[in-house]
Coordinates of C-alpha atoms and ligand atoms in Angstrom, one line a residue:
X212 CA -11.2 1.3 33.1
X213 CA -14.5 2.5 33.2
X214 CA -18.2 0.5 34.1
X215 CA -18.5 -2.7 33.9
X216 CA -20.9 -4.6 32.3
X217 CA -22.8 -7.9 34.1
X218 CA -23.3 -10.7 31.1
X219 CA -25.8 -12.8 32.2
X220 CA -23.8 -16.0 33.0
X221 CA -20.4 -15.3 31.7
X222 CA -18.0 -13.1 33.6
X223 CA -18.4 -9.4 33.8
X224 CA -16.3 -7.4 31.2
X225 CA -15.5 -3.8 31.3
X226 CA -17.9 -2.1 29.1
X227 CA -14.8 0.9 27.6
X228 CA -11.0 1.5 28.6
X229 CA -9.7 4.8 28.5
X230 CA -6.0 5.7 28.1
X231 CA -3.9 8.2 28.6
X232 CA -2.5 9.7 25.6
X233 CA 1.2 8.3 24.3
X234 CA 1.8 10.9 21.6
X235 CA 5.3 10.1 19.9
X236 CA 7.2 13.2 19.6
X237 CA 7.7 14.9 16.7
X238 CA 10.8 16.6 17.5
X239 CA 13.0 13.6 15.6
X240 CA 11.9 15.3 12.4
X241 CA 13.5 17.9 10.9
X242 CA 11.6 19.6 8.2
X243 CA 12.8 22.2 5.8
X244 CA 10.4 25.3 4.7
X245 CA 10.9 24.7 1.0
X246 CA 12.2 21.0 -0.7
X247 CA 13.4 21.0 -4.2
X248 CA 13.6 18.4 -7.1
X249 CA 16.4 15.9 -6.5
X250 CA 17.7 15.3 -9.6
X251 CA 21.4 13.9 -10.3
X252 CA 22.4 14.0 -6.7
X253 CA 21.4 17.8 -6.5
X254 CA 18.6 19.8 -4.8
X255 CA 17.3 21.9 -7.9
X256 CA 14.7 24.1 -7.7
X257 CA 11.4 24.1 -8.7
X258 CA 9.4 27.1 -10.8
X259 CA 6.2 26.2 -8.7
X260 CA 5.6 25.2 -5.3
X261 CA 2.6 23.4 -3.5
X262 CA 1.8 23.3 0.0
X263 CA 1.8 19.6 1.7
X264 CA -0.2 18.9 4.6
X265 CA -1.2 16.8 8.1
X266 CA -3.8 15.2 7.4
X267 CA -4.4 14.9 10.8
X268 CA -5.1 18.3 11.5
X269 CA -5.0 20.0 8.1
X270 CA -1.3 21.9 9.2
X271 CA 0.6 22.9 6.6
X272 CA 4.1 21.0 6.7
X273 CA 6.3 22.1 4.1
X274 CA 6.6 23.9 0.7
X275 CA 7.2 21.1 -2.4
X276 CA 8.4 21.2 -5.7
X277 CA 5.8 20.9 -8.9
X278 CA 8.2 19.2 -11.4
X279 CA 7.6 20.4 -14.9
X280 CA 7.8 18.6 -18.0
X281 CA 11.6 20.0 -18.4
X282 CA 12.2 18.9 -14.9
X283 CA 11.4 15.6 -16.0
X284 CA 13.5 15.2 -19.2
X285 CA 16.5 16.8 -16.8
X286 CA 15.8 13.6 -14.3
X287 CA 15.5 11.7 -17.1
X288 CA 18.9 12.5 -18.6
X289 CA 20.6 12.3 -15.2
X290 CA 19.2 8.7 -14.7
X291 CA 20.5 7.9 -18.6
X292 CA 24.2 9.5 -18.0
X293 CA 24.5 7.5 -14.3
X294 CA 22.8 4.4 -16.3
X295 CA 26.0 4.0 -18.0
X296 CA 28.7 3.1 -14.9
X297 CA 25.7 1.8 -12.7
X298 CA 24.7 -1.1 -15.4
X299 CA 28.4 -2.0 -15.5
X300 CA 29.2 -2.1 -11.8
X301 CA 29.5 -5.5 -10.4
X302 CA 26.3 -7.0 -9.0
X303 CA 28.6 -7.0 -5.5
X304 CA 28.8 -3.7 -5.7
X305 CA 25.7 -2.6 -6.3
X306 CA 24.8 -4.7 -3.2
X307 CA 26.8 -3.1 -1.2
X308 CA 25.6 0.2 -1.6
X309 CA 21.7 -1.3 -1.4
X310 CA 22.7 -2.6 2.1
X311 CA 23.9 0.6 3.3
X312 CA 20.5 2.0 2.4
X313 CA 18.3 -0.7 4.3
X314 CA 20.7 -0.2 7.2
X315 CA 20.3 3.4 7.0
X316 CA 16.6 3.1 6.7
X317 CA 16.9 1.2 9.5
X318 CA 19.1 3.3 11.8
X319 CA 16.6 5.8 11.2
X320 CA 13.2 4.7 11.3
X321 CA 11.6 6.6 14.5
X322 CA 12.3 10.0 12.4
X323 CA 10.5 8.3 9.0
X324 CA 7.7 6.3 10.9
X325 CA 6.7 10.0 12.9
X326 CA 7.3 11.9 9.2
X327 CA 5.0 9.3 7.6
X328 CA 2.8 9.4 10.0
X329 CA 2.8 13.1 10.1
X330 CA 2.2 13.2 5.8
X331 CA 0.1 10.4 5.3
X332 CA -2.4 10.4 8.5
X333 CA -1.3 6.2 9.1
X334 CA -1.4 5.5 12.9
X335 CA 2.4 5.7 14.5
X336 CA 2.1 2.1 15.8
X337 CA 1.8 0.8 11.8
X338 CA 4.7 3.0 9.9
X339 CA 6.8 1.8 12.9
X340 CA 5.8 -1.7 13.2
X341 CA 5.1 -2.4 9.4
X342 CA 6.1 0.3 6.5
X343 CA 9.5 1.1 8.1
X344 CA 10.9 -2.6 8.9
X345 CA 8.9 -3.7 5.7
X346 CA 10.8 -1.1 3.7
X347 CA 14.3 -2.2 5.3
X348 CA 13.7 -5.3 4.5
X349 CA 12.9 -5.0 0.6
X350 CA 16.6 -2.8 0.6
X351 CA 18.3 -5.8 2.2
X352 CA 16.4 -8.2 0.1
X353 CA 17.0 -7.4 -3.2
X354 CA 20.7 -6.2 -2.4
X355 CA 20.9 -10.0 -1.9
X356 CA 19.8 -10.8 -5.7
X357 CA 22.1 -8.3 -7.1
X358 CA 25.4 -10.0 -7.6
X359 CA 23.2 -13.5 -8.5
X360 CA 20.9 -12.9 -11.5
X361 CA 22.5 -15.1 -13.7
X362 CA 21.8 -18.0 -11.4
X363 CA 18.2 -15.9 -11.0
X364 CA 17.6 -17.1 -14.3
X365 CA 19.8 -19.5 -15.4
X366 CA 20.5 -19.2 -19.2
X367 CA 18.6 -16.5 -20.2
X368 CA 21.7 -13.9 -19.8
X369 CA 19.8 -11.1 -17.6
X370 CA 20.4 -7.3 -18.6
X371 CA 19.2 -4.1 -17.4
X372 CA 16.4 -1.9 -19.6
X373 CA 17.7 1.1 -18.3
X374 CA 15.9 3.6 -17.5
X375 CA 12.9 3.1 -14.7
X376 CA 9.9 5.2 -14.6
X377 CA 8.0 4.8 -11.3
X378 CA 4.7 6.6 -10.4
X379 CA 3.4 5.3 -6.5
X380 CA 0.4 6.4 -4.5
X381 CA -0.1 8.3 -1.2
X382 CA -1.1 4.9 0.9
X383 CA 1.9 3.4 2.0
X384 CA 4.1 6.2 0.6
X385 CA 7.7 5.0 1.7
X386 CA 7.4 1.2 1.4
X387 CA 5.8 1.9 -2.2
X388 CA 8.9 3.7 -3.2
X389 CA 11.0 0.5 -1.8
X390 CA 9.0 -1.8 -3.9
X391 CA 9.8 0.3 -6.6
X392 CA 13.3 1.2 -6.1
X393 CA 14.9 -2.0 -4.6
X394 CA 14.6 -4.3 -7.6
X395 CA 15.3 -1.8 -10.3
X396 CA 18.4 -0.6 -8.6
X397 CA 19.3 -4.5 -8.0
X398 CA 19.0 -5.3 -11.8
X399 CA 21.1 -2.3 -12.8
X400 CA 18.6 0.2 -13.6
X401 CA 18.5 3.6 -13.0
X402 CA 15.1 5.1 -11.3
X403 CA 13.0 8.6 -11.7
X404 CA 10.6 8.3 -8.7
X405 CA 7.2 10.5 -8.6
X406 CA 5.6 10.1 -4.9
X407 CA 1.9 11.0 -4.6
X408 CA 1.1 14.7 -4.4
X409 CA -0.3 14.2 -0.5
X410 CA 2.7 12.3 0.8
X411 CA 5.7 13.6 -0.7
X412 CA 7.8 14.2 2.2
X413 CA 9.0 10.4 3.3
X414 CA 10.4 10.6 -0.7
X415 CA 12.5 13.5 -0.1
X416 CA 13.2 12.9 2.9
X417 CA 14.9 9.3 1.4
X418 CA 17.2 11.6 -0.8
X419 CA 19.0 12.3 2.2
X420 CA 19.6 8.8 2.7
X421 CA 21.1 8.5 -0.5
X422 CA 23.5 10.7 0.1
X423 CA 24.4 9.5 3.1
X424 CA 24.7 6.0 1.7
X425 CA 26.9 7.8 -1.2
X426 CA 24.7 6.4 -3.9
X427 CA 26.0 8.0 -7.0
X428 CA 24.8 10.3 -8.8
X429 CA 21.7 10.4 -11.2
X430 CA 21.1 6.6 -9.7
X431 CA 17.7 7.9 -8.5
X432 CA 15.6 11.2 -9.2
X433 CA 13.2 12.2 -7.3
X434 CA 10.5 14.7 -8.5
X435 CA 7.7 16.0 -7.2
X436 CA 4.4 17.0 -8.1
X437 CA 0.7 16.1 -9.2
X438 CA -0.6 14.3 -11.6
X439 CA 1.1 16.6 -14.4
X440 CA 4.2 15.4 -13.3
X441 CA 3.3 11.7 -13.5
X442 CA 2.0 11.8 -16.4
X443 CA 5.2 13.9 -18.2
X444 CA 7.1 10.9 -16.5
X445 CA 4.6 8.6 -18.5
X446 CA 5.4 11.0 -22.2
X447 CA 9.4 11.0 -21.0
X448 CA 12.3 8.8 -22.5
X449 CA 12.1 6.0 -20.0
X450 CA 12.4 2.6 -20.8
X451 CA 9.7 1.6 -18.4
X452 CA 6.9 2.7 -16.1
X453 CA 6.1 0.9 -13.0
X454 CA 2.5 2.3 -11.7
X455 CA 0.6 1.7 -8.4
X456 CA -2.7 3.9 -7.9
X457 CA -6.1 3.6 -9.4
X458 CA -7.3 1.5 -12.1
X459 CA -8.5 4.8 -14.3
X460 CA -5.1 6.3 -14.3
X461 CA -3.5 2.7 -14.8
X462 CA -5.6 2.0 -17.8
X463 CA -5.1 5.7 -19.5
X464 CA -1.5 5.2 -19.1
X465 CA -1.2 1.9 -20.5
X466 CA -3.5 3.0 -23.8
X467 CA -0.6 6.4 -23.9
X468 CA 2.4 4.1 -24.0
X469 CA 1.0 1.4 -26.2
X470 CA 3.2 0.9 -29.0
X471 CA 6.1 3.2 -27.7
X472 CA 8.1 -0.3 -26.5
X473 CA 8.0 0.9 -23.3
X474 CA 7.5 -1.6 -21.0
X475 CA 5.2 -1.8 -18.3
X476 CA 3.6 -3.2 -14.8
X477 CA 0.3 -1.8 -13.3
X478 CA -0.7 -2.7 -9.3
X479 CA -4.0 -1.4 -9.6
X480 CA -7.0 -1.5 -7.6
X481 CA -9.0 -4.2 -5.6
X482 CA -12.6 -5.5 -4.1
X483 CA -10.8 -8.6 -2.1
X484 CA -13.2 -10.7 -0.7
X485 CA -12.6 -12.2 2.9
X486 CA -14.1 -15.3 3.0
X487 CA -14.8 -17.2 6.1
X488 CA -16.2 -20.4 6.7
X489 CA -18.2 -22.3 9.6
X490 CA -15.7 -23.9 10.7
X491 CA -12.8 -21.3 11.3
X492 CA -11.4 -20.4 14.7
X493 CA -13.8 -17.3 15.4
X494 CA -12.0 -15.0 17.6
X495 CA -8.4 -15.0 15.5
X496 CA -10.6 -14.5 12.4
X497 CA -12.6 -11.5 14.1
X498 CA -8.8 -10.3 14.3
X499 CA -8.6 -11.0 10.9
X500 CA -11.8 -9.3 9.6
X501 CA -10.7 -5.5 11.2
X502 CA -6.7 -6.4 10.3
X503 CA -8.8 -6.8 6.6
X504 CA -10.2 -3.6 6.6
X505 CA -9.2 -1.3 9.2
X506 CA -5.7 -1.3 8.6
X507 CA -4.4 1.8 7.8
X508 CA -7.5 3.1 7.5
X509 CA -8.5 0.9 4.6
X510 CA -6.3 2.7 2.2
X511 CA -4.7 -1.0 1.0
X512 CA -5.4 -2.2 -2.2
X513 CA -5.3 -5.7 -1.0
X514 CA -8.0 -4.8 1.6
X515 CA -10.5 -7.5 2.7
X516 CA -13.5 -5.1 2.0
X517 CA -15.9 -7.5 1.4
X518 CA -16.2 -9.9 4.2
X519 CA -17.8 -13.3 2.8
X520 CA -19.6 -15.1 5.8
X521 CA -21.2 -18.8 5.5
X522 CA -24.9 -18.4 6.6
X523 CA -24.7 -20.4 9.6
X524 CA -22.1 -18.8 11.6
X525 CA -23.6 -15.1 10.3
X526 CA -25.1 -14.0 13.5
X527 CA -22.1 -14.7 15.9
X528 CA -19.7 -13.3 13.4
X529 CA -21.3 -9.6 13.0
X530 CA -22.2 -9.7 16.7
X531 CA -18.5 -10.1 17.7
X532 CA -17.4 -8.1 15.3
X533 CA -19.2 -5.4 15.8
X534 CA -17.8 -6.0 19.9
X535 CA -14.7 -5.7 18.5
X536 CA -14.7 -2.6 16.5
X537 CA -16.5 -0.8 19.4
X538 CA -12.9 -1.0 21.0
X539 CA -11.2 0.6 18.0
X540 CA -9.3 3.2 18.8
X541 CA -9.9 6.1 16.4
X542 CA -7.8 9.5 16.4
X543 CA -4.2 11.2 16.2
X544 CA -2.0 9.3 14.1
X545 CA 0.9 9.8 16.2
X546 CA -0.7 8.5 19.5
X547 CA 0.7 5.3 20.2
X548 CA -2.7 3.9 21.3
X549 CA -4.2 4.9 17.8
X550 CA -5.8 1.5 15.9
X551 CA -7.5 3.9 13.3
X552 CA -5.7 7.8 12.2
X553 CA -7.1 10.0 9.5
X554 CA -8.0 9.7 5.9
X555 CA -5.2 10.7 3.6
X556 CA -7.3 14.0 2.1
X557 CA -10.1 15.5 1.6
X558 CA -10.8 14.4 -2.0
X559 CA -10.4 10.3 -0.1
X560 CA -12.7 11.5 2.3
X561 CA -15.6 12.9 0.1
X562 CA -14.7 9.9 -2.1
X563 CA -15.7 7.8 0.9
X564 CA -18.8 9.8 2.3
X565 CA -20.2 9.2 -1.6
X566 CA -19.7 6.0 -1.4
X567 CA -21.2 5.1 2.0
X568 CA -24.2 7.4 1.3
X569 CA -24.7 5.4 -1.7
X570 CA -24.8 1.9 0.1
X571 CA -27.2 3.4 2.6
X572 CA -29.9 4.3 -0.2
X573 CA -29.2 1.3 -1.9
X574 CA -30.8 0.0 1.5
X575 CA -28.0 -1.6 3.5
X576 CA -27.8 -1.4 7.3
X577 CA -25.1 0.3 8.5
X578 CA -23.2 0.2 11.8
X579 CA -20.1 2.4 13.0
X580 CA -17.5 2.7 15.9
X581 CA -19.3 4.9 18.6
X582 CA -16.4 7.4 18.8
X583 CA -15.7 11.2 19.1
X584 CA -13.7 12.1 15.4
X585 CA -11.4 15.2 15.8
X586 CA -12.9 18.6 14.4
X587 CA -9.8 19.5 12.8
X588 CA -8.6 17.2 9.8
X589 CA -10.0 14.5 8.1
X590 CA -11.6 11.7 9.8
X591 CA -14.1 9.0 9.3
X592 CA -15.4 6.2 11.5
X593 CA -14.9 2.4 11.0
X594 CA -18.2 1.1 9.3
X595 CA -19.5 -2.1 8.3
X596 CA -22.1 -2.6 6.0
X597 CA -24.7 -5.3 6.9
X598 CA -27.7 -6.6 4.3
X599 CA -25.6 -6.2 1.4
X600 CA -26.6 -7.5 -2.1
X601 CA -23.9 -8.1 -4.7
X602 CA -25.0 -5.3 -6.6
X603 CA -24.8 -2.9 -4.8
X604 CA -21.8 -0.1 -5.1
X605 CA -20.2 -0.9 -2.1
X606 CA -20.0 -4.2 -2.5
X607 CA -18.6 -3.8 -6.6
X608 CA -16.5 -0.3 -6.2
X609 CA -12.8 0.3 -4.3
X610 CA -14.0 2.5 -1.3
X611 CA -10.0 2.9 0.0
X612 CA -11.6 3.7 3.1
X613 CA -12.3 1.7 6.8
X614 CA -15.7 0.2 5.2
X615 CA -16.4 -3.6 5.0
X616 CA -19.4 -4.9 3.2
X617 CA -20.7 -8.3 4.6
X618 CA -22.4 -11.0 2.0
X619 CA -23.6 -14.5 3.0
X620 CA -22.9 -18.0 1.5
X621 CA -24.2 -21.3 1.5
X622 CA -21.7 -23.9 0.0
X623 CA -17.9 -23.5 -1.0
X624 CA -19.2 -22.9 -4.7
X625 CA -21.1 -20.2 -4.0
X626 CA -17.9 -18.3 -2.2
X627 CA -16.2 -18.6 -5.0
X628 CA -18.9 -17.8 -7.4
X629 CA -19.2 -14.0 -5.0
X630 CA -15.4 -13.4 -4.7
X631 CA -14.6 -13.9 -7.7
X632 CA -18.0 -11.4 -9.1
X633 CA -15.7 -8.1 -9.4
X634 CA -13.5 -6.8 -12.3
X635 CA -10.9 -6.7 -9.9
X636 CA -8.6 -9.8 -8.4
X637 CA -6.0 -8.6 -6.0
X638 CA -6.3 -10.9 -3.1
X639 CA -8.2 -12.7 -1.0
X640 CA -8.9 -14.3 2.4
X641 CA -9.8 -18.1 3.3
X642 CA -10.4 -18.6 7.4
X643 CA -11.1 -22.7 7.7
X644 CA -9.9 -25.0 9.8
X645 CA -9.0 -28.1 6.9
X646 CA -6.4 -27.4 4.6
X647 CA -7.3 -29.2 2.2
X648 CA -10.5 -26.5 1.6
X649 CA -8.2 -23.6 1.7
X650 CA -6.5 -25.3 -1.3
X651 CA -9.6 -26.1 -3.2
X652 CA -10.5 -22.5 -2.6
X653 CA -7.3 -21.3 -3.6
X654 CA -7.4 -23.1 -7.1
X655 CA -10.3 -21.1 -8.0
X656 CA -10.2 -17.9 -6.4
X657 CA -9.0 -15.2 -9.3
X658 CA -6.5 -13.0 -7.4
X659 CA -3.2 -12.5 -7.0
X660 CA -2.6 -13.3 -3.5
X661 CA -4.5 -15.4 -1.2
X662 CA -3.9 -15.4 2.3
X663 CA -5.4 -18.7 4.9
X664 CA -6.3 -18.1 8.5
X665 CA -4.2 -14.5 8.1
X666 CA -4.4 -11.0 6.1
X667 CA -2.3 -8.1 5.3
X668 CA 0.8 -10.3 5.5
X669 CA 3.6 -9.2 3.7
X670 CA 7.2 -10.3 2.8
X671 CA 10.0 -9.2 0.9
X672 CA 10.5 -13.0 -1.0
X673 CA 7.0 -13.4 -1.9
X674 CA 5.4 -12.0 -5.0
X675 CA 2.6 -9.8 -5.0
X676 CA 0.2 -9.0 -7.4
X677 CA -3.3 -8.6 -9.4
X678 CA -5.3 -10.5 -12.3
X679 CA -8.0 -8.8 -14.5
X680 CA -8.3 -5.0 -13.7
X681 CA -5.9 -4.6 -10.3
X682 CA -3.0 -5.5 -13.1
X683 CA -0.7 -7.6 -14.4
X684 CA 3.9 -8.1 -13.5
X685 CA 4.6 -8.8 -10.0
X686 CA 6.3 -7.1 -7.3
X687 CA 8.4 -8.5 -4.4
X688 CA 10.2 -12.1 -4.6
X689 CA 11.9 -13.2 -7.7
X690 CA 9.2 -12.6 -9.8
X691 CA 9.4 -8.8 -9.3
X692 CA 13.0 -8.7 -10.2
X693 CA 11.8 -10.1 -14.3
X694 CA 10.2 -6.7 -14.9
X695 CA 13.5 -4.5 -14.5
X696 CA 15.6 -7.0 -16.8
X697 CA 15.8 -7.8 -20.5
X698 CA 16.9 -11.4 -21.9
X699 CA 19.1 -12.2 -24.9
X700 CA 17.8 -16.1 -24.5
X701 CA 17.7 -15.7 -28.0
X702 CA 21.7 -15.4 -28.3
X703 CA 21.9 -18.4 -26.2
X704 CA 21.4 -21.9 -26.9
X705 CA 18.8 -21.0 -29.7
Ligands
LIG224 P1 -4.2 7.9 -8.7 O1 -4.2 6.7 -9.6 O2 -4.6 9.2 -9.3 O3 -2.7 8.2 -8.1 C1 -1.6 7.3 -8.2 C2 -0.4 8.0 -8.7 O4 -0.5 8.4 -10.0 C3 -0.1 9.4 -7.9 O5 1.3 9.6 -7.8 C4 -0.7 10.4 -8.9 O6 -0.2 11.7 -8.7 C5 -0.3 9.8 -10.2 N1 -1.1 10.2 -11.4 C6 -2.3 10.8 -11.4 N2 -2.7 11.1 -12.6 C7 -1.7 10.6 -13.5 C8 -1.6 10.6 -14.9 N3 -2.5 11.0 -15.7 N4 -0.4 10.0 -15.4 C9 0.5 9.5 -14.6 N5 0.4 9.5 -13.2 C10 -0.7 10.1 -12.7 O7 -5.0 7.6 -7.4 P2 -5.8 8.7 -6.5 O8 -4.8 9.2 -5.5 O9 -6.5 9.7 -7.3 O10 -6.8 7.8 -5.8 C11 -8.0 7.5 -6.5 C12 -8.5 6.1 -6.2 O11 -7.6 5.2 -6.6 C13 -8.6 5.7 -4.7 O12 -9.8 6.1 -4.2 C14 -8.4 4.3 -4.7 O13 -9.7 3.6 -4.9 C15 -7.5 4.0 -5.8 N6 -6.1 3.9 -5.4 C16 -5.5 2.6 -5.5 C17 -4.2 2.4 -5.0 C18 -3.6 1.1 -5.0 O14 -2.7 0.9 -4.3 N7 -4.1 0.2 -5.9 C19 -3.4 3.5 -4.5 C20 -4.1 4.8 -4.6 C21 -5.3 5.0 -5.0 P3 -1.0 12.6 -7.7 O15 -0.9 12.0 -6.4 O16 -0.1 13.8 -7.7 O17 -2.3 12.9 -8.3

């Protein structure tokens, strides 16, 4: 502990702690120089390579396959030709092998929380306490599901499509690929899997667990690679394309499948507003506010990036939370005491710098986290924008960075008027005391999810998903099983 500061008539707090560093060791993880393309249970190798990094300190970490279009078509046939037995294996079955996975997962989380952290920049304390037992827990989930779809949906004779595209982002790399993997396998699909071209390694590092879990096969394919790669995935002879990422890519790919038959779900972007009223329970919803935004680093799509305060309560709500994010910790992912670690890459980072330039000629006030970033890798401090009007970029565009934008309101109307002002509806946040507002609120917010007096809460049974431009099909729950199945209601009961 360090000074401490004398506050008039209230008890004298310290004014900054310092901690000793808690790095988590690295040693768990076991990289190899040079990963392959993991297609029909085999390592093959790639023409081309690419280097992936830390972001943390811009080291290199490993050499990784650039799947080609004929790399594709090759995953593609091997997730046709294991389509075949793995569609007619007993739902029990199936489950059984599902549960090895989440146990495995589980067994071995310290080495994937440290790998993810190590890829993807996330602080060590959140892929340990969140993406790995999160990621588990869809496995175990769904395995549940597998051997019960006809009572899933009673008379409409449930049946596999076959076979799964699924393109996922470089945010919440491993827990993506469980939201993508879990349900198709549990419907009796068959998966080709592209991980972002920043965070590959949790993805290949999950091929071991297949094989340890005995999966056959061709079950799942894992390939490699940028933006090419996804979108020969896209072009490919899959049945179906699950995508999470941006909005742009989301839209182009839904105008280059249209009409193929293909089907399709898009988790695309978001703008969610926070919304907190005069009467909530200040210091939990302070809590709230950085969970909102802060969390890994603000690379969520569900993030509560623009914090919706009622005018009367304004002052003491930016004043405490500014207190609060002047105790964020900000630096290596892998410390344990880390709140904030790096930005994913350097394109996110110059994405975010744009942006925050913009909202400061636009003429809002801005305030950041009085820390020292790292020199090496790439870094950027916890910001909240203050004096905000609605139409202004940062308050309209997806910054997928640690920058909250605060707007005012007057009367419950209003809120909803502002939150729902964005193309996007993804989620949203209510902080009130009465219940009976958060469901008057929650009738006519326009987004997918909407948390009350929490955020960034997520569970395996509960759907999640977007309205207007963050999407459309659901994941998680028994909604996001529908998407991986086909009905013959028609051949029953008329
Ligand atoms: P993208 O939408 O480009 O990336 C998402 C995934 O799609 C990645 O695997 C990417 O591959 C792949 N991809 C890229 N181009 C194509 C294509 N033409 N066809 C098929 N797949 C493709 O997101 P970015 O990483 O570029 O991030 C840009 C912005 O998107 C962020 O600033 C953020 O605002 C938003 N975003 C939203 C996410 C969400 O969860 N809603 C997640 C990620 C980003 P590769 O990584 O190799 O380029």
């Amino acid at each position: 502990m360090t000074e401490v500061e004398k506050r008039q008539d209230r008890s004298p707090v310290p004014t900054g702690w310092t901690y000793a560093p808690a790095p988590e060791s690295t040693d768990v993880v076991k990289l190899r120089e040079r990963y392959g393309l993991y297609i029909g249970g085999e390592w093959l190798t790639a023409k081309e390579h690419f280097t992936t990094i830390s972001p943390r300190d811009e080291s290199p970490l490993a050499e990784v396959g650039q799947a080609s279009v004929a790399d594709v078509e090759s995953a593609v046939a091997a997730a046709r030709e294991a389509f075949e037995s793995w569609s007619t294996l007993a739902g029990s079955e199936r489950a059984k092998y599902m549960f090895r996975i989440a146990r495995i997962l589980a067994e071995r989380s310290r080495e994937f929380a440290v790998l993810e952290s190590l890829n993807g920049g996330k602080p060590i304390k959140e892929s340990r306490d969140v993406d790995l037992p999160l990621a588990a827990a869809h496995f175990f989930y769904y395995a549940g599901w597998a051997d019960k779809l006809e009572y899933a949906f009673p008379n409409r004779r449930p049946r596999p499509l076959g076979v799964a595209g699924q393109i996922i982002p470089w945010n919440f790399p491993l827990l993506m690929l469980s939201w993508k993997i879990a349900p198709a396998l549990a419907a009796g699909n068959t998966v080709v899997l592209k991980p972002a071209e920043t965070t590959p390694l949790t993805a290949l590092l999950f091929c071991d667990v297949l094989r340890q879990a005995e999966l056959p096969a061709g079950v799942v394919n894992i390939v490699t690679g940028d933006g090419r790669t996804g979108a020969a995935l896209v072009d490919s002879g899959v049945d179906k394309i699950a995508f999470t990422g941006s909005t742009e890519v989301g839209k182009a790919i839904q105008r280059h499948i249209a009409g193929t038959g293909k089907r399709l779900t898009l988790e695309l972007g978001g703008k969610a507003a926070n919304i907190v009223f005069d009467d909530c329970a200040i210091d939990q919803t302070i809590e709230g506010i950085v969970n909102g935004i802060y969390f890994n680093q603000g690379h969520v799509c569900c993030a509560g990036s623009r914090l919706l305060v009622q005018e009367s309560i304004y002052e003491p709500v930016v004043d405490k939370l500014k207190r609060r994010m002047a105790t964020l910790r900000v630096g290596d992912p892998l410390d344990k005491n880390t709140d904030v670690g790096a930005i994913n890459s350097k394109v996110q980072l110059e994405r975010i710098e744009e942006l925050v330039e913009a909202g400061k000629n636009e003429g809002a006030e801005l305030f950041q986290t009085p820390c020292q970033l790292p020199e090496k890798g790439y870094w950027f401090a916890p910001t909240v924008f203050t004096n905000v009007a609605q139409s202004y970029r940062i308050a309209q565009e997806e910054i997928f960075g640690p920058v909250l934008s605060v707007l005012t309101f007057r009367t419950p109307e209003e809120a909803v008027e502002k939150a729902n002002n964005t193309p996007y509806g993804l989620s949203a946040g209510v902080w009130t005391e009465k219940g009976s507002r958060i469901l008057w609120m929650a009738e006519r917010l326009r987004a997918g999810v909407i948390w009350a007096n929490t955020f960034n809460r997520f569970d395996p049974a509960s759907p999640f998903g977007g309205y207007k431009e963050s999407g459309f099909g659901r994941e998680g729950g028994l909604h996001g099983l529908e998407p991986y199945l086909a009905f013959d209601t028609e051949t029953f009961g008329g």
